[in-house]
Amino acid sequence: MRVPYLKAGERVALVSPAYWVPGEAIIQAADVLRSWGLQPVIGPHTTSLNVDAYSGTADERAADLLWALEDDTIKAIFCSRGGYGSMHLLNRIPLEIFQKHPKWLIGHGDITMLLYVVATTGTLCIHGPMGIQIANQQEPAITITHNLLMGILPQYVIPGNPYNRCGHAEGILVGGNLSSYAVISGSRFQLPENQDFILFIEEVEESLHTIDRLFYMLRLQNSFERVKGVIFGGFNSIRYDLQFGSVEQMLLTHLHDLEIPVCCGFPVGSNSCIPLIEGAPCSLTVTSENSVLTFNIEGTQQTYHIENTETMLLK
């Protein structure tokens, strides 16, 4: 389902479906969105604090998201941060509401769960920077996200990686944080049948053992048969409790029997959050020199050559 791009002067919401964020960060994020020519509105419980962790109770957080979805003057919803708590909302948000009120939902990390649910309805959403990154003006993710919301689609050209597996694949892009994605992807929320996928994953502050177990969970799901390409993003602050040289080396052992392209080192994760359009048909081409990810939906295309995936330098 096509989601309209934004226009200057339109209203966008800031909500907190998971962990709490200080009010100062929300105000700073709103100032940045205002500089884009948008009108930010803040959810009633966005800066509430519950049990020293969440941004309000589960009912309050769900109410804020429902408010932002049902208000048709609001054209996009920015999540303030991830952490944990999105799972609490899954049984509190009617699935059909995402189709009835299509609009951009933007976030990453724990918000992966909400993005996955949106994708199962056939609606586009954005795995990208949240309020806390917007407040810090984390570049180049902020500029690329702004351009994307205005209809300028990113095409990414990423440097080659020694762990890459060459090939070409096409399908719907899904994924995100592995801990969040692996939990929900085998649930009652199901992606469209007979649809091929390109899967991207990232992780932070988990053990290699846990990552190994979670990826095994994905491989055991019937839907994995429709994965035609894999993108490995950032794996930050990982605890190496198994004897592998890298996370990528370990995960590649899970794919030994599949002749599909694998892109390693894609700059998406906790330390970088360039926007990816979940639920969008895309193509992935991996060669020894580089990897190219293209979104095949309506919009003007702009190519971003990322020279260094550690520092996110653009060519």
PDB file of C-alpha atoms in Angstrom:
ATOM      1  CA  MET A   1       0.000   0.000   0.000  1.00  0.00           C
ATOM      2  CA  ARG A   2       1.457   3.297  -1.114  1.00  0.00           C
ATOM      3  CA  VAL A   3       2.024   5.843   1.669  1.00  0.00           C
ATOM      4  CA  PRO A   4       1.919   9.510   0.570  1.00  0.00           C
ATOM      5  CA  TYR A   5       5.139  11.475   0.732  1.00  0.00           C
ATOM      6  CA  LEU A   6       5.156  14.583   2.908  1.00  0.00           C
ATOM      7  CA  LYS A   7       4.633  18.195   1.938  1.00  0.00           C
ATOM      8  CA  ALA A   8       5.832  21.348   3.660  1.00  0.00           C
ATOM      9  CA  GLY A   9       3.535  22.456   6.459  1.00  0.00           C
ATOM     10  CA  GLU A  10       2.103  19.002   7.192  1.00  0.00           C
ATOM     11  CA  ARG A  11       1.764  17.657  10.736  1.00  0.00           C
ATOM     12  CA  VAL A  12       3.937  14.818  12.059  1.00  0.00           C
ATOM     13  CA  ALA A  13       3.798  13.150  15.464  1.00  0.00           C
ATOM     14  CA  LEU A  14       6.445  12.223  18.025  1.00  0.00           C
ATOM     15  CA  VAL A  15       5.438   9.258  20.207  1.00  0.00           C
ATOM     16  CA  SER A  16       7.218   6.865  22.573  1.00  0.00           C
ATOM     17  CA  PRO A  17       6.037   3.237  22.159  1.00  0.00           C
ATOM     18  CA  ALA A  18       8.881   1.838  24.269  1.00  0.00           C
ATOM     19  CA  TYR A  19      11.490   3.348  26.594  1.00  0.00           C
ATOM     20  CA  TRP A  20      11.291   6.798  28.096  1.00  0.00           C
ATOM     21  CA  VAL A  21      13.152   9.768  26.592  1.00  0.00           C
ATOM     22  CA  PRO A  22      13.928  13.033  28.412  1.00  0.00           C
ATOM     23  CA  GLY A  23      11.669  15.920  27.442  1.00  0.00           C
ATOM     24  CA  GLU A  24      14.664  17.973  26.288  1.00  0.00           C
ATOM     25  CA  ALA A  25      15.424  15.433  23.549  1.00  0.00           C
ATOM     26  CA  ILE A  26      11.815  15.514  22.348  1.00  0.00           C
ATOM     27  CA  ILE A  27      11.900  19.310  22.172  1.00  0.00           C
ATOM     28  CA  GLN A  28      15.177  19.217  20.226  1.00  0.00           C
ATOM     29  CA  ALA A  29      13.777  16.628  17.810  1.00  0.00           C
ATOM     30  CA  ALA A  30      10.679  18.780  17.299  1.00  0.00           C
ATOM     31  CA  ASP A  31      12.903  21.771  16.502  1.00  0.00           C
ATOM     32  CA  VAL A  32      14.705  19.780  13.806  1.00  0.00           C
ATOM     33  CA  LEU A  33      11.422  18.617  12.276  1.00  0.00           C
ATOM     34  CA  ARG A  34      10.229  22.215  12.315  1.00  0.00           C
ATOM     35  CA  SER A  35      13.368  23.201  10.396  1.00  0.00           C
ATOM     36  CA  TRP A  36      12.253  20.719   7.709  1.00  0.00           C
ATOM     37  CA  GLY A  37       9.111  22.787   7.247  1.00  0.00           C
ATOM     38  CA  LEU A  38       6.915  20.311   9.133  1.00  0.00           C
ATOM     39  CA  GLN A  39       4.614  20.855  12.115  1.00  0.00           C
ATOM     40  CA  PRO A  40       5.571  18.445  14.913  1.00  0.00           C
ATOM     41  CA  VAL A  41       2.982  17.465  17.523  1.00  0.00           C
ATOM     42  CA  ILE A  42       3.915  15.521  20.643  1.00  0.00           C
ATOM     43  CA  GLY A  43       1.904  12.597  21.991  1.00  0.00           C
ATOM     44  CA  PRO A  44       0.244  13.182  25.388  1.00  0.00           C
ATOM     45  CA  HIS A  45       2.370  10.548  27.136  1.00  0.00           C
ATOM     46  CA  THR A  46       5.560  10.861  25.090  1.00  0.00           C
ATOM     47  CA  THR A  47       7.585  12.101  28.048  1.00  0.00           C
ATOM     48  CA  SER A  48       5.744  10.182  30.793  1.00  0.00           C
ATOM     49  CA  LEU A  49       7.780   7.795  32.951  1.00  0.00           C
ATOM     50  CA  ASN A  50       6.531   4.432  34.172  1.00  0.00           C
ATOM     51  CA  VAL A  51       8.481   2.047  36.465  1.00  0.00           C
ATOM     52  CA  ASP A  52      11.670   4.012  35.745  1.00  0.00           C
ATOM     53  CA  ALA A  53      11.834   2.603  32.207  1.00  0.00           C
ATOM     54  CA  TYR A  54       8.859   3.027  29.904  1.00  0.00           C
ATOM     55  CA  SER A  55       7.273   6.127  28.454  1.00  0.00           C
ATOM     56  CA  GLY A  56       4.005   5.593  30.284  1.00  0.00           C
ATOM     57  CA  THR A  57       2.009   2.431  30.878  1.00  0.00           C
ATOM     58  CA  ALA A  58       1.349   0.035  27.999  1.00  0.00           C
ATOM     59  CA  ASP A  59      -2.186   1.423  27.675  1.00  0.00           C
ATOM     60  CA  GLU A  60      -0.901   5.001  27.588  1.00  0.00           C
ATOM     61  CA  ARG A  61       1.738   4.201  24.968  1.00  0.00           C
ATOM     62  CA  ALA A  62      -0.825   2.354  22.853  1.00  0.00           C
ATOM     63  CA  ALA A  63      -3.243   5.278  23.190  1.00  0.00           C
ATOM     64  CA  ASP A  64      -0.612   7.688  21.878  1.00  0.00           C
ATOM     65  CA  LEU A  65       0.118   5.506  18.847  1.00  0.00           C
ATOM     66  CA  LEU A  66      -3.612   5.067  18.137  1.00  0.00           C
ATOM     67  CA  TRP A  67      -4.130   8.818  18.411  1.00  0.00           C
ATOM     68  CA  ALA A  68      -1.361   9.480  15.891  1.00  0.00           C
ATOM     69  CA  LEU A  69      -2.652   6.791  13.522  1.00  0.00           C
ATOM     70  CA  GLU A  70      -6.305   7.825  13.623  1.00  0.00           C
ATOM     71  CA  ASP A  71      -5.678  11.554  13.206  1.00  0.00           C
ATOM     72  CA  ASP A  72      -5.650  11.946   9.430  1.00  0.00           C
ATOM     73  CA  THR A  73      -4.049  15.390   9.675  1.00  0.00           C
ATOM     74  CA  ILE A  74      -0.905  13.623  10.934  1.00  0.00           C
ATOM     75  CA  LYS A  75       1.076  12.310   7.962  1.00  0.00           C
ATOM     76  CA  ALA A  76       4.036  10.594   9.658  1.00  0.00           C
ATOM     77  CA  ILE A  77       4.877   9.153  13.076  1.00  0.00           C
ATOM     78  CA  PHE A  78       8.390   9.353  14.509  1.00  0.00           C
ATOM     79  CA  CYS A  79       9.149   7.041  17.416  1.00  0.00           C
ATOM     80  CA  SER A  80      11.329   8.733  20.025  1.00  0.00           C
ATOM     81  CA  ARG A  81      13.508   5.689  20.843  1.00  0.00           C
ATOM     82  CA  GLY A  82      13.521   1.907  21.124  1.00  0.00           C
ATOM     83  CA  GLY A  83      14.936  -0.102  24.017  1.00  0.00           C
ATOM     84  CA  TYR A  84      12.067  -2.374  25.029  1.00  0.00           C
ATOM     85  CA  GLY A  85       8.297  -2.152  25.252  1.00  0.00           C
ATOM     86  CA  SER A  86       6.918  -2.256  21.713  1.00  0.00           C
ATOM     87  CA  MET A  87       5.751  -5.830  22.317  1.00  0.00           C
ATOM     88  CA  HIS A  88       3.309  -4.513  24.924  1.00  0.00           C
ATOM     89  CA  LEU A  89       1.394  -2.690  22.183  1.00  0.00           C
ATOM     90  CA  LEU A  90       0.890  -5.572  19.749  1.00  0.00           C
ATOM     91  CA  ASN A  91      -2.379  -6.802  21.280  1.00  0.00           C
ATOM     92  CA  ARG A  92      -3.599  -3.260  21.854  1.00  0.00           C
ATOM     93  CA  ILE A  93      -3.427  -1.929  18.280  1.00  0.00           C
ATOM     94  CA  PRO A  94      -6.012  -3.240  15.751  1.00  0.00           C
ATOM     95  CA  LEU A  95      -4.148  -4.600  12.739  1.00  0.00           C
ATOM     96  CA  GLU A  96      -6.511  -3.031  10.216  1.00  0.00           C
ATOM     97  CA  ILE A  97      -5.777   0.472  11.451  1.00  0.00           C
ATOM     98  CA  PHE A  98      -2.466   0.550   9.555  1.00  0.00           C
ATOM     99  CA  GLN A  99      -4.321   0.000   6.273  1.00  0.00           C
ATOM    100  CA  LYS A 100      -7.199   2.309   7.149  1.00  0.00           C
ATOM    101  CA  HIS A 101      -4.828   5.179   7.988  1.00  0.00           C
ATOM    102  CA  PRO A 102      -1.645   4.624   5.923  1.00  0.00           C
ATOM    103  CA  LYS A 103       1.159   6.939   6.992  1.00  0.00           C
ATOM    104  CA  TRP A 104       4.896   6.673   7.546  1.00  0.00           C
ATOM    105  CA  LEU A 105       5.954   5.015  10.800  1.00  0.00           C
ATOM    106  CA  ILE A 106       9.658   5.569  11.491  1.00  0.00           C
ATOM    107  CA  GLY A 107      11.927   3.861  14.005  1.00  0.00           C
ATOM    108  CA  HIS A 108      14.396   1.026  14.570  1.00  0.00           C
ATOM    109  CA  GLY A 109      15.720  -1.277  17.302  1.00  0.00           C
ATOM    110  CA  ASP A 110      12.824  -2.449  19.461  1.00  0.00           C
ATOM    111  CA  ILE A 111      10.439  -0.607  17.092  1.00  0.00           C
ATOM    112  CA  THR A 112      11.261  -3.436  14.647  1.00  0.00           C
ATOM    113  CA  MET A 113       8.222  -5.241  16.052  1.00  0.00           C
ATOM    114  CA  LEU A 114       5.835  -2.444  15.064  1.00  0.00           C
ATOM    115  CA  LEU A 115       7.459  -2.059  11.646  1.00  0.00           C
ATOM    116  CA  TYR A 116       7.051  -5.782  11.021  1.00  0.00           C
ATOM    117  CA  VAL A 117       3.346  -5.604  11.881  1.00  0.00           C
ATOM    118  CA  VAL A 118       2.921  -2.683   9.480  1.00  0.00           C
ATOM    119  CA  ALA A 119       4.713  -4.641   6.734  1.00  0.00           C
ATOM    120  CA  THR A 120       2.396  -7.632   7.225  1.00  0.00           C
ATOM    121  CA  THR A 121      -0.521  -5.389   6.223  1.00  0.00           C
ATOM    122  CA  GLY A 122       1.200  -4.548   2.938  1.00  0.00           C
ATOM    123  CA  THR A 123       1.884  -0.972   4.070  1.00  0.00           C
ATOM    124  CA  LEU A 124       5.247   0.743   3.715  1.00  0.00           C
ATOM    125  CA  CYS A 125       7.202   2.001   6.737  1.00  0.00           C
ATOM    126  CA  ILE A 126      10.729   3.233   7.462  1.00  0.00           C
ATOM    127  CA  HIS A 127      13.477   1.582   9.474  1.00  0.00           C
ATOM    128  CA  GLY A 128      15.334   4.780  10.277  1.00  0.00           C
ATOM    129  CA  PRO A 129      16.361   7.438  12.785  1.00  0.00           C
ATOM    130  CA  MET A 130      14.190   8.121  15.815  1.00  0.00           C
ATOM    131  CA  GLY A 131      13.601  11.226  17.859  1.00  0.00           C
ATOM    132  CA  ILE A 132      16.777  10.782  19.868  1.00  0.00           C
ATOM    133  CA  GLN A 133      18.935  10.573  16.699  1.00  0.00           C
ATOM    134  CA  ILE A 134      17.048  13.459  15.120  1.00  0.00           C
ATOM    135  CA  ALA A 135      17.666  15.540  18.243  1.00  0.00           C
ATOM    136  CA  ASN A 136      21.391  14.793  17.928  1.00  0.00           C
ATOM    137  CA  GLN A 137      21.194  15.489  14.165  1.00  0.00           C
ATOM    138  CA  GLN A 138      22.948  12.226  13.360  1.00  0.00           C
ATOM    139  CA  GLU A 139      24.140  12.528   9.768  1.00  0.00           C
ATOM    140  CA  PRO A 140      23.833  11.405   7.043  1.00  0.00           C
ATOM    141  CA  ALA A 141      20.792   9.440   8.235  1.00  0.00           C
ATOM    142  CA  ILE A 142      18.825  12.603   9.039  1.00  0.00           C
ATOM    143  CA  THR A 143      19.268  14.221   5.643  1.00  0.00           C
ATOM    144  CA  ILE A 144      18.532  10.988   3.752  1.00  0.00           C
ATOM    145  CA  THR A 145      15.389  10.439   5.843  1.00  0.00           C
ATOM    146  CA  HIS A 146      14.197  13.973   5.216  1.00  0.00           C
ATOM    147  CA  ASN A 147      14.721  13.524   1.480  1.00  0.00           C
ATOM    148  CA  LEU A 148      12.970  10.141   1.507  1.00  0.00           C
ATOM    149  CA  LEU A 149       9.890  11.528   3.228  1.00  0.00           C
ATOM    150  CA  MET A 150       9.716  14.193   0.525  1.00  0.00           C
ATOM    151  CA  GLY A 151       9.808  11.586  -2.244  1.00  0.00           C
ATOM    152  CA  ILE A 152      13.538  11.250  -3.002  1.00  0.00           C
ATOM    153  CA  LEU A 153      14.271   7.531  -2.798  1.00  0.00           C
ATOM    154  CA  PRO A 154      17.748   6.417  -1.707  1.00  0.00           C
ATOM    155  CA  GLN A 155      19.764   3.957  -3.714  1.00  0.00           C
ATOM    156  CA  TYR A 156      22.709   2.726  -1.644  1.00  0.00           C
ATOM    157  CA  VAL A 157      26.094   1.688  -2.993  1.00  0.00           C
ATOM    158  CA  ILE A 158      28.114   0.009  -0.236  1.00  0.00           C
ATOM    159  CA  PRO A 159      31.819  -0.968  -0.426  1.00  0.00           C
ATOM    160  CA  GLY A 160      32.666  -4.634  -0.913  1.00  0.00           C
ATOM    161  CA  ASN A 161      33.177  -6.867   2.099  1.00  0.00           C
ATOM    162  CA  PRO A 162      35.358 -10.005   2.286  1.00  0.00           C
ATOM    163  CA  TYR A 163      32.396 -11.975   3.655  1.00  0.00           C
ATOM    164  CA  ASN A 164      30.015 -10.988   0.842  1.00  0.00           C
ATOM    165  CA  ARG A 165      28.396 -13.621  -1.346  1.00  0.00           C
ATOM    166  CA  CYS A 166      27.794 -12.363  -4.856  1.00  0.00           C
ATOM    167  CA  GLY A 167      24.495 -12.500  -6.684  1.00  0.00           C
ATOM    168  CA  HIS A 168      21.275 -10.674  -7.450  1.00  0.00           C
ATOM    169  CA  ALA A 169      17.941 -10.869  -5.626  1.00  0.00           C
ATOM    170  CA  GLU A 170      14.562  -9.168  -5.685  1.00  0.00           C
ATOM    171  CA  GLY A 171      11.826  -9.143  -3.080  1.00  0.00           C
ATOM    172  CA  ILE A 172      10.097  -7.224  -0.304  1.00  0.00           C
ATOM    173  CA  LEU A 173      12.506  -5.773   2.254  1.00  0.00           C
ATOM    174  CA  VAL A 174      11.845  -6.823   5.866  1.00  0.00           C
ATOM    175  CA  GLY A 175      13.874  -7.171   9.037  1.00  0.00           C
ATOM    176  CA  GLY A 176      15.567  -5.031  11.642  1.00  0.00           C
ATOM    177  CA  ASN A 177      16.848  -5.819  15.104  1.00  0.00           C
ATOM    178  CA  LEU A 178      17.363  -9.591  15.312  1.00  0.00           C
ATOM    179  CA  SER A 179      16.125 -10.010  18.908  1.00  0.00           C
ATOM    180  CA  SER A 180      12.901  -8.208  18.043  1.00  0.00           C
ATOM    181  CA  TYR A 181      12.391  -9.658  14.570  1.00  0.00           C
ATOM    182  CA  ALA A 182      13.002 -13.304  15.512  1.00  0.00           C
ATOM    183  CA  VAL A 183      10.391 -13.127  18.275  1.00  0.00           C
ATOM    184  CA  ILE A 184       7.551 -11.765  16.167  1.00  0.00           C
ATOM    185  CA  SER A 185       8.230 -13.211  12.709  1.00  0.00           C
ATOM    186  CA  GLY A 186       6.984 -16.643  13.738  1.00  0.00           C
ATOM    187  CA  SER A 187       3.876 -15.284  15.456  1.00  0.00           C
ATOM    188  CA  ARG A 188       0.282 -14.819  14.298  1.00  0.00           C
ATOM    189  CA  PHE A 189       1.434 -11.805  12.285  1.00  0.00           C
ATOM    190  CA  GLN A 190       2.236 -13.209   8.853  1.00  0.00           C
ATOM    191  CA  LEU A 191       3.924 -11.616   5.848  1.00  0.00           C
ATOM    192  CA  PRO A 192       2.111 -11.869   2.493  1.00  0.00           C
ATOM    193  CA  GLU A 193       2.026 -15.391   1.090  1.00  0.00           C
ATOM    194  CA  ASN A 194       3.893 -16.316  -2.099  1.00  0.00           C
ATOM    195  CA  GLN A 195       6.065 -13.212  -1.734  1.00  0.00           C
ATOM    196  CA  ASP A 196       9.860 -13.324  -1.903  1.00  0.00           C
ATOM    197  CA  PHE A 197      11.835 -11.360   0.669  1.00  0.00           C
ATOM    198  CA  ILE A 198      15.161  -9.715   1.235  1.00  0.00           C
ATOM    199  CA  LEU A 199      16.001  -9.935   4.936  1.00  0.00           C
ATOM    200  CA  PHE A 200      18.186  -7.452   6.801  1.00  0.00           C
ATOM    201  CA  ILE A 201      19.250  -7.802  10.421  1.00  0.00           C
ATOM    202  CA  GLU A 202      21.372  -6.007  13.000  1.00  0.00           C
ATOM    203  CA  GLU A 203      22.040  -6.484  16.694  1.00  0.00           C
ATOM    204  CA  VAL A 204      23.571  -4.731  19.683  1.00  0.00           C
ATOM    205  CA  GLU A 205      24.765  -5.834  23.155  1.00  0.00           C
ATOM    206  CA  GLU A 206      23.911  -9.520  22.714  1.00  0.00           C
ATOM    207  CA  SER A 207      26.103 -12.571  23.012  1.00  0.00           C
ATOM    208  CA  LEU A 208      27.255 -14.537  19.991  1.00  0.00           C
ATOM    209  CA  HIS A 209      25.479 -17.532  21.497  1.00  0.00           C
ATOM    210  CA  THR A 210      22.156 -15.654  21.554  1.00  0.00           C
ATOM    211  CA  ILE A 211      22.585 -14.411  17.996  1.00  0.00           C
ATOM    212  CA  ASP A 212      23.306 -17.968  16.882  1.00  0.00           C
ATOM    213  CA  ARG A 213      20.135 -19.269  18.561  1.00  0.00           C
ATOM    214  CA  LEU A 214      17.930 -16.471  17.191  1.00  0.00           C
ATOM    215  CA  PHE A 215      19.112 -17.006  13.638  1.00  0.00           C
ATOM    216  CA  TYR A 216      18.463 -20.730  13.981  1.00  0.00           C
ATOM    217  CA  MET A 217      14.901 -19.764  14.933  1.00  0.00           C
ATOM    218  CA  LEU A 218      14.567 -17.858  11.666  1.00  0.00           C
ATOM    219  CA  ARG A 219      15.951 -20.716   9.576  1.00  0.00           C
ATOM    220  CA  LEU A 220      13.409 -23.109  11.108  1.00  0.00           C
ATOM    221  CA  GLN A 221      10.476 -20.963   9.985  1.00  0.00           C
ATOM    222  CA  ASN A 222       8.757 -21.965   6.765  1.00  0.00           C
ATOM    223  CA  SER A 223       8.804 -18.368   5.545  1.00  0.00           C
ATOM    224  CA  PHE A 224      12.625 -18.442   5.377  1.00  0.00           C
ATOM    225  CA  GLU A 225      12.289 -20.471   2.198  1.00  0.00           C
ATOM    226  CA  ARG A 226      11.185 -17.238   0.535  1.00  0.00           C
ATOM    227  CA  VAL A 227      14.283 -15.265   1.592  1.00  0.00           C
ATOM    228  CA  LYS A 228      16.183 -14.546  -1.638  1.00  0.00           C
ATOM    229  CA  GLY A 229      18.886 -12.274  -0.239  1.00  0.00           C
ATOM    230  CA  VAL A 230      20.325 -11.304   3.154  1.00  0.00           C
ATOM    231  CA  ILE A 231      21.791  -8.037   4.405  1.00  0.00           C
ATOM    232  CA  PHE A 232      23.872  -8.102   7.587  1.00  0.00           C
ATOM    233  CA  GLY A 233      24.030  -4.697   9.238  1.00  0.00           C
ATOM    234  CA  GLY A 234      25.905  -3.550  12.306  1.00  0.00           C
ATOM    235  CA  PHE A 235      26.679  -5.891  15.206  1.00  0.00           C
ATOM    236  CA  ASN A 236      27.789  -3.590  17.996  1.00  0.00           C
ATOM    237  CA  SER A 237      29.054  -4.361  21.509  1.00  0.00           C
ATOM    238  CA  ILE A 238      28.664  -8.105  20.926  1.00  0.00           C
ATOM    239  CA  ARG A 239      29.888 -10.514  23.615  1.00  0.00           C
ATOM    240  CA  TYR A 240      32.040 -13.193  21.990  1.00  0.00           C
ATOM    241  CA  ASP A 241      31.232 -16.297  24.014  1.00  0.00           C
ATOM    242  CA  LEU A 242      31.713 -18.641  21.023  1.00  0.00           C
ATOM    243  CA  GLN A 243      34.881 -19.198  19.038  1.00  0.00           C
ATOM    244  CA  PHE A 244      34.129 -17.384  15.791  1.00  0.00           C
ATOM    245  CA  GLY A 245      36.182 -14.633  14.207  1.00  0.00           C
ATOM    246  CA  SER A 246      33.148 -12.432  13.603  1.00  0.00           C
ATOM    247  CA  VAL A 247      29.367 -12.423  13.771  1.00  0.00           C
ATOM    248  CA  GLU A 248      29.251 -12.534   9.973  1.00  0.00           C
ATOM    249  CA  GLN A 249      31.427 -15.646   9.819  1.00  0.00           C
ATOM    250  CA  MET A 250      29.123 -17.433  12.226  1.00  0.00           C
ATOM    251  CA  LEU A 251      25.914 -16.366  10.480  1.00  0.00           C
ATOM    252  CA  LEU A 252      27.244 -17.391   7.084  1.00  0.00           C
ATOM    253  CA  THR A 253      27.414 -20.969   8.352  1.00  0.00           C
ATOM    254  CA  HIS A 254      23.611 -20.822   8.639  1.00  0.00           C
ATOM    255  CA  LEU A 255      23.358 -20.019   4.929  1.00  0.00           C
ATOM    256  CA  HIS A 256      25.821 -22.569   3.549  1.00  0.00           C
ATOM    257  CA  ASP A 257      23.074 -24.494   1.773  1.00  0.00           C
ATOM    258  CA  LEU A 258      21.465 -21.481   0.103  1.00  0.00           C
ATOM    259  CA  GLU A 259      22.662 -19.939  -3.157  1.00  0.00           C
ATOM    260  CA  ILE A 260      21.566 -16.395  -2.358  1.00  0.00           C
ATOM    261  CA  PRO A 261      23.472 -13.097  -2.272  1.00  0.00           C
ATOM    262  CA  VAL A 262      24.676 -11.879   1.115  1.00  0.00           C
ATOM    263  CA  CYS A 263      25.727  -8.293   1.792  1.00  0.00           C
ATOM    264  CA  CYS A 264      27.858  -7.805   4.915  1.00  0.00           C
ATOM    265  CA  GLY A 265      28.690  -4.582   6.706  1.00  0.00           C
ATOM    266  CA  PHE A 266      25.627  -2.611   5.608  1.00  0.00           C
ATOM    267  CA  PRO A 267      25.550   0.590   7.712  1.00  0.00           C
ATOM    268  CA  VAL A 268      22.296   0.025   9.556  1.00  0.00           C
ATOM    269  CA  GLY A 269      22.025  -0.570  13.295  1.00  0.00           C
ATOM    270  CA  SER A 270      22.434   1.137  16.634  1.00  0.00           C
ATOM    271  CA  ASN A 271      25.419   3.229  15.522  1.00  0.00           C
ATOM    272  CA  SER A 272      24.002   4.181  12.136  1.00  0.00           C
ATOM    273  CA  CYS A 273      20.438   4.347  10.983  1.00  0.00           C
ATOM    274  CA  ILE A 274      20.270   5.302   7.317  1.00  0.00           C
ATOM    275  CA  PRO A 275      16.646   4.764   6.295  1.00  0.00           C
ATOM    276  CA  LEU A 276      15.400   1.545   4.716  1.00  0.00           C
ATOM    277  CA  ILE A 277      11.859   1.209   3.352  1.00  0.00           C
ATOM    278  CA  GLU A 278      10.315  -1.888   4.880  1.00  0.00           C
ATOM    279  CA  GLY A 279       7.605  -3.619   2.904  1.00  0.00           C
ATOM    280  CA  ALA A 280       8.908  -2.103  -0.332  1.00  0.00           C
ATOM    281  CA  PRO A 281       9.888  -4.174  -3.357  1.00  0.00           C
ATOM    282  CA  CYS A 282      13.621  -3.803  -3.844  1.00  0.00           C
ATOM    283  CA  SER A 283      16.596  -5.330  -5.604  1.00  0.00           C
ATOM    284  CA  LEU A 284      19.956  -6.287  -4.116  1.00  0.00           C
ATOM    285  CA  THR A 285      23.052  -6.790  -6.252  1.00  0.00           C
ATOM    286  CA  VAL A 286      26.229  -7.995  -4.535  1.00  0.00           C
ATOM    287  CA  THR A 287      29.584  -8.120  -6.321  1.00  0.00           C
ATOM    288  CA  SER A 288      33.161  -8.340  -5.100  1.00  0.00           C
ATOM    289  CA  GLU A 289      33.453  -4.556  -5.498  1.00  0.00           C
ATOM    290  CA  ASN A 290      30.222  -3.328  -3.908  1.00  0.00           C
ATOM    291  CA  SER A 291      26.612  -3.966  -2.991  1.00  0.00           C
ATOM    292  CA  VAL A 292      23.726  -1.969  -4.456  1.00  0.00           C
ATOM    293  CA  LEU A 293      20.282  -1.746  -2.835  1.00  0.00           C
ATOM    294  CA  THR A 294      17.503  -0.168  -4.904  1.00  0.00           C
ATOM    295  CA  PHE A 295      13.870   0.463  -3.923  1.00  0.00           C
ATOM    296  CA  ASN A 296      11.457  -0.190  -6.762  1.00  0.00           C
ATOM    297  CA  ILE A 297       8.616   2.149  -5.849  1.00  0.00           C
ATOM    298  CA  GLU A 298       7.371   5.493  -7.127  1.00  0.00           C
ATOM    299  CA  GLY A 299       9.645   8.448  -6.423  1.00  0.00           C
ATOM    300  CA  THR A 300      12.753  10.286  -7.585  1.00  0.00           C
ATOM    301  CA  GLN A 301      15.913   8.246  -7.073  1.00  0.00           C
ATOM    302  CA  GLN A 302      19.140   9.572  -5.561  1.00  0.00           C
ATOM    303  CA  THR A 303      22.245   7.407  -5.282  1.00  0.00           C
ATOM    304  CA  TYR A 304      24.337   7.521  -2.112  1.00  0.00           C
ATOM    305  CA  HIS A 305      27.850   6.071  -2.372  1.00  0.00           C
ATOM    306  CA  ILE A 306      28.925   5.204   1.156  1.00  0.00           C
ATOM    307  CA  GLU A 307      32.718   5.165   1.119  1.00  0.00           C
ATOM    308  CA  ASN A 308      33.285   4.092   4.709  1.00  0.00           C
ATOM    309  CA  THR A 309      30.650   2.111   6.579  1.00  0.00           C
ATOM    310  CA  GLU A 310      32.288   2.889   9.932  1.00  0.00           C
ATOM    311  CA  THR A 311      32.217   6.676   9.625  1.00  0.00           C
ATOM    312  CA  MET A 312      29.319   6.836   7.136  1.00  0.00           C
ATOM    313  CA  LEU A 313      31.144   9.062   4.687  1.00  0.00           C
ATOM    314  CA  LEU A 314      29.196   9.770   1.511  1.00  0.00           C
ATOM    315  CA  LYS A 315      30.885  10.100  -1.850  1.00  0.00           C
TER     316      LYS A 315
END
